[in-house]
Coordinates of C-alpha atoms and ligand atoms in Angstrom, one line a residue:
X1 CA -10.4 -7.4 24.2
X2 CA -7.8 -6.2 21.4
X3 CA -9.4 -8.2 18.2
X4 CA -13.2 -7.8 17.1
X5 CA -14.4 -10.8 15.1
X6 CA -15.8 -8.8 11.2
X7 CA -18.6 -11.0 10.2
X8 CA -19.5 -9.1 6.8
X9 CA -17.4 -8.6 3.5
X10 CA -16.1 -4.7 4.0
X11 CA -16.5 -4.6 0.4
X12 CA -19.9 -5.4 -0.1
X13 CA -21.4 -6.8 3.3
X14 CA -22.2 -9.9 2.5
X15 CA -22.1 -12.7 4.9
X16 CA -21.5 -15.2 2.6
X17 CA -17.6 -16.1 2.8
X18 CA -15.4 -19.0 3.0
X19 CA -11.5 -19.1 4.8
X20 CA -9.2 -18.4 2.8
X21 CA -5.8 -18.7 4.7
X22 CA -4.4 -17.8 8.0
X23 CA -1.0 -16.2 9.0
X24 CA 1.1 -14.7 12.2
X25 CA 1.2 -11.3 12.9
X26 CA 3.6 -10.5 10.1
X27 CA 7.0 -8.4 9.8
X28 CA 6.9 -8.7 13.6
X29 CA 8.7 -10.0 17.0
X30 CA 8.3 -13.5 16.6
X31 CA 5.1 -14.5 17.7
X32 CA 2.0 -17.0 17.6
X33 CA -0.7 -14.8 17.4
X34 CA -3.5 -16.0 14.1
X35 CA -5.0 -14.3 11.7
X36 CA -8.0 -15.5 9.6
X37 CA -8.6 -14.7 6.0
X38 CA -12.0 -15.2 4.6
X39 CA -12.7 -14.8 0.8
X40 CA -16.2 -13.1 0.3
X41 CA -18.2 -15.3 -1.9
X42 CA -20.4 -12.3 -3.5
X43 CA -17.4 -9.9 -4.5
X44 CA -14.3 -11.7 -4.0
X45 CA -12.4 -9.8 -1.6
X46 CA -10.0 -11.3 0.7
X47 CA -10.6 -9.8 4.3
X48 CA -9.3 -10.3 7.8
X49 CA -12.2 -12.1 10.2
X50 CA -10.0 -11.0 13.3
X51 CA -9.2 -7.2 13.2
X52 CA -7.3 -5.7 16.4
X53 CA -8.6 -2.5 17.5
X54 CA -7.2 0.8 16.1
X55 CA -6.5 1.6 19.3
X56 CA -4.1 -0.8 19.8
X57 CA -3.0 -0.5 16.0
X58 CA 0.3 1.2 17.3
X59 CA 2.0 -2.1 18.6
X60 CA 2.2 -3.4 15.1
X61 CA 4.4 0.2 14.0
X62 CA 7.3 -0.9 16.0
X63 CA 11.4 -0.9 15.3
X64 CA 10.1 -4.3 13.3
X65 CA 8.0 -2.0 10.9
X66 CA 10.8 -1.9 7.9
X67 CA 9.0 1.0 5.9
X68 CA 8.6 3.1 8.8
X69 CA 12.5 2.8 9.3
X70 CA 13.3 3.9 6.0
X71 CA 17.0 3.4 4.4
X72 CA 18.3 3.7 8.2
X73 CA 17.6 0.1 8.7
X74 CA 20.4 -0.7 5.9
X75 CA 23.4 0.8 7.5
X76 CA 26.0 1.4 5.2
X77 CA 24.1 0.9 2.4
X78 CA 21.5 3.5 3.6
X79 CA 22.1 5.5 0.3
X80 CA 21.3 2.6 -2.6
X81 CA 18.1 2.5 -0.5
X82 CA 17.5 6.3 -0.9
X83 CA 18.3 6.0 -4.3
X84 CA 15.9 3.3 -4.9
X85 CA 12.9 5.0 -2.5
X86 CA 13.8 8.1 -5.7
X87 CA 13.4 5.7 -8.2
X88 CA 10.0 4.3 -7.0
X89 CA 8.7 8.1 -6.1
X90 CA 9.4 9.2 -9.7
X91 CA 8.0 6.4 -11.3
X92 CA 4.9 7.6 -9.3
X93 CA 5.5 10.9 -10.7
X94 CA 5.8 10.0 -13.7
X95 CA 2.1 7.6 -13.8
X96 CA 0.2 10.7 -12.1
X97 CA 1.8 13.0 -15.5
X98 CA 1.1 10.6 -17.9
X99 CA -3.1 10.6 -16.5
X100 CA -3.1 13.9 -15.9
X101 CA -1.4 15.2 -19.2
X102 CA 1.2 17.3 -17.4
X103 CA -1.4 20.0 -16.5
X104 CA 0.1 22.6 -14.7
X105 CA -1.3 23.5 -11.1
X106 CA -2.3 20.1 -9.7
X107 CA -4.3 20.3 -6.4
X108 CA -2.7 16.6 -5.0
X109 CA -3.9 14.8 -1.9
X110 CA -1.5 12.3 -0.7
X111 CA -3.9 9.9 1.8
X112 CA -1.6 7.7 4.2
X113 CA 1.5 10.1 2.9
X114 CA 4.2 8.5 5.5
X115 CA 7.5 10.1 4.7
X116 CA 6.2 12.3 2.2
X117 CA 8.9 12.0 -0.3
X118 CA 6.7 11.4 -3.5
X119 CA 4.5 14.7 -2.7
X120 CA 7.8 16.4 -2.5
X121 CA 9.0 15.4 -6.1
X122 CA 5.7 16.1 -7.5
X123 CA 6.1 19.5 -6.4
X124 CA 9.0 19.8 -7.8
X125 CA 8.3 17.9 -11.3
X126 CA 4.8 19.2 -11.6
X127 CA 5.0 22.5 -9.7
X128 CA 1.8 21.4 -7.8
X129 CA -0.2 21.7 -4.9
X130 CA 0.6 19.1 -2.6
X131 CA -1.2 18.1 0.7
X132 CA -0.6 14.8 2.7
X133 CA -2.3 12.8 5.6
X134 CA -1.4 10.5 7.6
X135 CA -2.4 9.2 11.3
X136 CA 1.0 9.7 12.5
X137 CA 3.7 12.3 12.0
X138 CA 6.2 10.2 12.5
X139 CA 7.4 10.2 8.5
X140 CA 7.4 14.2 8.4
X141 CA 8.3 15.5 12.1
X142 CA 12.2 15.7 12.0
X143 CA 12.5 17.0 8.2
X144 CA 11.3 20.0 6.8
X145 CA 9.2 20.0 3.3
X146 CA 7.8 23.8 3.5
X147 CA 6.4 23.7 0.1
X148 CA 4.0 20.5 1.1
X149 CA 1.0 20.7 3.4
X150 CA 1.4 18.1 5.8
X151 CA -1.7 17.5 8.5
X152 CA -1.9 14.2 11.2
X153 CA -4.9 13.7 11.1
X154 CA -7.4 10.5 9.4
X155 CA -9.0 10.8 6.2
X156 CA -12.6 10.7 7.8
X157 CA -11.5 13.6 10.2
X158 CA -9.7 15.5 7.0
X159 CA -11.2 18.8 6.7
X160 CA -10.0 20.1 3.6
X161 CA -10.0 24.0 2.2
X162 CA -10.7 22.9 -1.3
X163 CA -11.0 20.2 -4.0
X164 CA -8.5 17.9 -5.7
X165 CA -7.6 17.1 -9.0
X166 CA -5.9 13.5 -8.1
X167 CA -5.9 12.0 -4.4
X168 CA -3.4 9.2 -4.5
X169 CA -3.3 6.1 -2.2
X170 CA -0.1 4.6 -2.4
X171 CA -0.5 1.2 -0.1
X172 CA -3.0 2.6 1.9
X173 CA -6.9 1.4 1.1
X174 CA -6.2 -2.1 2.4
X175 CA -5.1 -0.5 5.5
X176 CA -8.5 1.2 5.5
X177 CA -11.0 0.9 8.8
X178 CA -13.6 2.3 7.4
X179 CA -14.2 1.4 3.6
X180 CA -17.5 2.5 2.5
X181 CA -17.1 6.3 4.6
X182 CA -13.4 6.9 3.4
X183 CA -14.6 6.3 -0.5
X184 CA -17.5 8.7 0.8
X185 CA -15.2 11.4 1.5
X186 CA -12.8 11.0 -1.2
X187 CA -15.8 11.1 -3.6
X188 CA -17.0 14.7 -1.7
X189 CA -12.9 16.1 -1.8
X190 CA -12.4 15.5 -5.8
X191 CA -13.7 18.0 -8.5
X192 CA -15.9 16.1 -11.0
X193 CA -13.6 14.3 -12.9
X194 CA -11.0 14.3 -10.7
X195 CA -9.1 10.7 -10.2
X196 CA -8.0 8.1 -7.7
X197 CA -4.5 6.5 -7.9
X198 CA -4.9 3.1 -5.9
X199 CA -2.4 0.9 -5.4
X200 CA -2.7 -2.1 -3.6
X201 CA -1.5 -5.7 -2.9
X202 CA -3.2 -8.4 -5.3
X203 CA -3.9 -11.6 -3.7
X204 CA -4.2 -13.2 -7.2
X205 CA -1.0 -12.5 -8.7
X206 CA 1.9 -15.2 -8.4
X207 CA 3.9 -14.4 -5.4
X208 CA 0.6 -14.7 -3.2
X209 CA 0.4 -18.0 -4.6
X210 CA 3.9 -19.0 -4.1
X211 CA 4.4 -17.6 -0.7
X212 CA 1.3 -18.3 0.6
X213 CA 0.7 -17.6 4.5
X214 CA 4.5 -14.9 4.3
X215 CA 3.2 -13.2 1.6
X216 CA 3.8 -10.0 2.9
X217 CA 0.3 -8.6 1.2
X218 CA -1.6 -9.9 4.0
X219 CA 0.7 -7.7 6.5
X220 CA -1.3 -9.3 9.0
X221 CA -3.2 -7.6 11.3
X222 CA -2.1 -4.4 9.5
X223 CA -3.8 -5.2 5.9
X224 CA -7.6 -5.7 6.7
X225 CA -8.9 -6.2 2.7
X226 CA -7.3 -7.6 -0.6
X227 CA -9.1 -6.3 -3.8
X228 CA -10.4 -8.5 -6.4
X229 CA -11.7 -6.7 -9.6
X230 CA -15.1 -7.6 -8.5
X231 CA -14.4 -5.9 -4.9
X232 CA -13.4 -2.5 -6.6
X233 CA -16.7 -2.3 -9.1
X234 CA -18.7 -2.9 -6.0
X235 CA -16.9 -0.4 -3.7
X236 CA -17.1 2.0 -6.5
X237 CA -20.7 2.7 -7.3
X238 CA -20.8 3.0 -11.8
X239 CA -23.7 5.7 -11.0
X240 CA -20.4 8.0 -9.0
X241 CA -16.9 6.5 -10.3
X242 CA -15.8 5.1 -13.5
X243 CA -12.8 3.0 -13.2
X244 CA -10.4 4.0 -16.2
X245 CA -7.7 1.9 -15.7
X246 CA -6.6 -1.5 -14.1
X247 CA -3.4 -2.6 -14.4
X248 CA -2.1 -5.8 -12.8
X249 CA 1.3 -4.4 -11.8
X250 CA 2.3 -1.3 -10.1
X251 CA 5.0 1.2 -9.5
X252 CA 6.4 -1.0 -6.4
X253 CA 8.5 -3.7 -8.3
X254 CA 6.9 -6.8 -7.7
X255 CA 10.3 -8.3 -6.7
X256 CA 10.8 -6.2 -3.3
X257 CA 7.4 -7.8 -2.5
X258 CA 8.5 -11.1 -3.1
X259 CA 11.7 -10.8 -1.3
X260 CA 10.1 -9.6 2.0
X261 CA 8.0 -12.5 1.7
X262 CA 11.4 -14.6 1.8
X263 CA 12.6 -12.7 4.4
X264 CA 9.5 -13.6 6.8
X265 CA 9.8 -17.2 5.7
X266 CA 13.3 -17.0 6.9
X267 CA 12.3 -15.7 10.0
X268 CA 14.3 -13.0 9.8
X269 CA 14.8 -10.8 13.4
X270 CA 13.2 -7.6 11.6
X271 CA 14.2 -5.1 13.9
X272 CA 18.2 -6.2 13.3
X273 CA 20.0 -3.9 11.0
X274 CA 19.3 -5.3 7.0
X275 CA 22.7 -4.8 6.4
X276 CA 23.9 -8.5 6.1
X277 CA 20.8 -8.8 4.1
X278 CA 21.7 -6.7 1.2
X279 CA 24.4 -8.3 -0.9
X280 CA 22.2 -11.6 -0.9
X281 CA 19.1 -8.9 -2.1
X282 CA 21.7 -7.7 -4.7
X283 CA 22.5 -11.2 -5.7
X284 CA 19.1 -12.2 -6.3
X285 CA 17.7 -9.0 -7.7
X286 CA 20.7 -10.1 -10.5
X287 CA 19.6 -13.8 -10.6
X288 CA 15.4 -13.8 -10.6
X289 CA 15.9 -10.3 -13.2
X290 CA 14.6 -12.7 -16.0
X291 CA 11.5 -14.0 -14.4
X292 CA 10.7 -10.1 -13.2
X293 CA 10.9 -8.9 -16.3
X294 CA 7.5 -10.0 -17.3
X295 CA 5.7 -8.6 -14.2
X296 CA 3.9 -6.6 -16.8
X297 CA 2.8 -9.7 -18.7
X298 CA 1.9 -12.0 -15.4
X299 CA 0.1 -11.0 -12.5
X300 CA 3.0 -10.7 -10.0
X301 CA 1.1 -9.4 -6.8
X302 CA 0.6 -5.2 -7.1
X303 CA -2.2 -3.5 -8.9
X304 CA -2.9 -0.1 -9.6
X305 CA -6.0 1.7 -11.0
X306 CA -7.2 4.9 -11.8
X307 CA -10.7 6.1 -10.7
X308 CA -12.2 8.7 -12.1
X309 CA -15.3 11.0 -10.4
X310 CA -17.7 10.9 -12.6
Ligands
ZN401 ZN1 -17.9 -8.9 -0.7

């Protein structure tokens, strides 16, 4: 038995929930597997009824798994991808200097770190103390970043040597097995008013709509919960967290979620080379550039907060 039936909001528990849609396993070998999204009446959280184990997690990280393939998977064009992936990581930079006013010796967690290029450029912009985690290695084990702590291990298993001043989850808490012990632990490794930086998909904004069952925010069976506003004042208790900012964009440009939702619709063969795929990228990157441009101003599918300890 690889998929156990959830019968409670992860949010809030509540049994109370409705479906909401249902997809394929998504940026995967074509297939016909189904997965059912319930919206939680009580808190409005969007969550997956049919989970597969974690143990058998793994078969959805394949050679169709475009982030974990990095700019490799374009070929030729490997390095406008790298420069883009530097793009995105300083923007990130930039958001976690602008909340923490520049101050100097940062204690950063990276949770779900991948290929730990942002934690290396925050070293390096901020001159702080970096540490990532991630269930695999697979991002960090043929590179070496000796300035960067770098453990495989999961964030309930983390054992860490001190406290930090910002833990940052790039794309990872809808990932997240284990809701209510994971913001547990992140509450017991921050100082007092240290912060969460959470980005995540948001089911609300207008390429969910418009794409529907490829939206690629559902990343089904690897996404397990989409956040509504509600969801995050529930899962973070006002008596321990204040939530300081919620912004309904993020630093992922809303338009590289919308075209991989295209690219499921078009059935693309994900683990081919993207290389014929770019010039058409380029060419509507140029042409939708006036609708993107208010992703600030309309809800286009990303959201980012920042949680403070309180
Ligand atoms: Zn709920």
């Amino acid at each position: 038995m690889n998929q156990v039936s959830f019968v409670c909001c992860p949010v809030c528990k509540s049994a109370n929930h409705t479906h909401f849609i249902s997809t394929k396993a998504l940026m995967h070998k074509l297939n016909n597997e189904c997965y059912v999204f319930n919206k939680c009446i009580a808190c409005k959280a969007v969550f997956l009824t049919n989970r597969v184990n974690e143990s058998v997690l793994n078969d959805y990280y394949t050679d169709s798994y475009l982030p974990y393939k990095g700019s490799g998977a374009w070929g030729k064009f490997s390095s406008f991808v790298e420069r883009s992936q530097k793009q995105l990581d300083l923007k990130r930079v930039r958001f976690v200097a602008n909340i923490t006013e520049s101050r100097a010796d940062l204690n950063i967690l990276d949770v779900g770190c991948g290929n730990p290029s942002f934690l290396h450029l925050v070293q390096q912009k901020l001159n702080a103390k970096c540490t990532g985690i991630d269930f695999s290695d697979y991002g960090w084990k043929n590179s070496s970043f000796d300035k960067i702590t770098l453990i495989k291990t999961t964030i309930a298993e983390f054992e860490p040597s001190g406290f930090f001043d910002v833990i940052t989850l790039w794309h990872y808490l809808e990932h997240d097995y284990h809701l209510g012990e994971t913001v547990e632990k992140l509450y017991k490794c921050l100082i007092p008013g240290g912060k969460l930086i959470i980005e995540v998909p948001d089911y609300n904004g207008i390429s969910a709509k418009m794409q529907k069952q490829f939206w690629q925010g559902w990343h089904s069976p690897r996404h397990l919960t989409l956040f509504s506003k509600k969801s995050f004042h529930s899962l973070f208790a006002h008596n321990k967290w204040k939530i300081v900012k919620h912004l309904r964009y993020g630093t992922l440009d809303a338009f590289t979620l919308w075209w991989l939702g295209k690219m499921e619709k078009k059935q693309i063969n994900w683990s081919n080379s993207m290389e014929k795929e770019f010039w058409p990228l380029v060419f509507l990157k140029i042409v939708s550039f006036s609708f993107f441009i208010f992703e600030k101003v309309f809800p286009m599918g990303i959201q980012l907060l920042v949680i403070e300890k309180k």
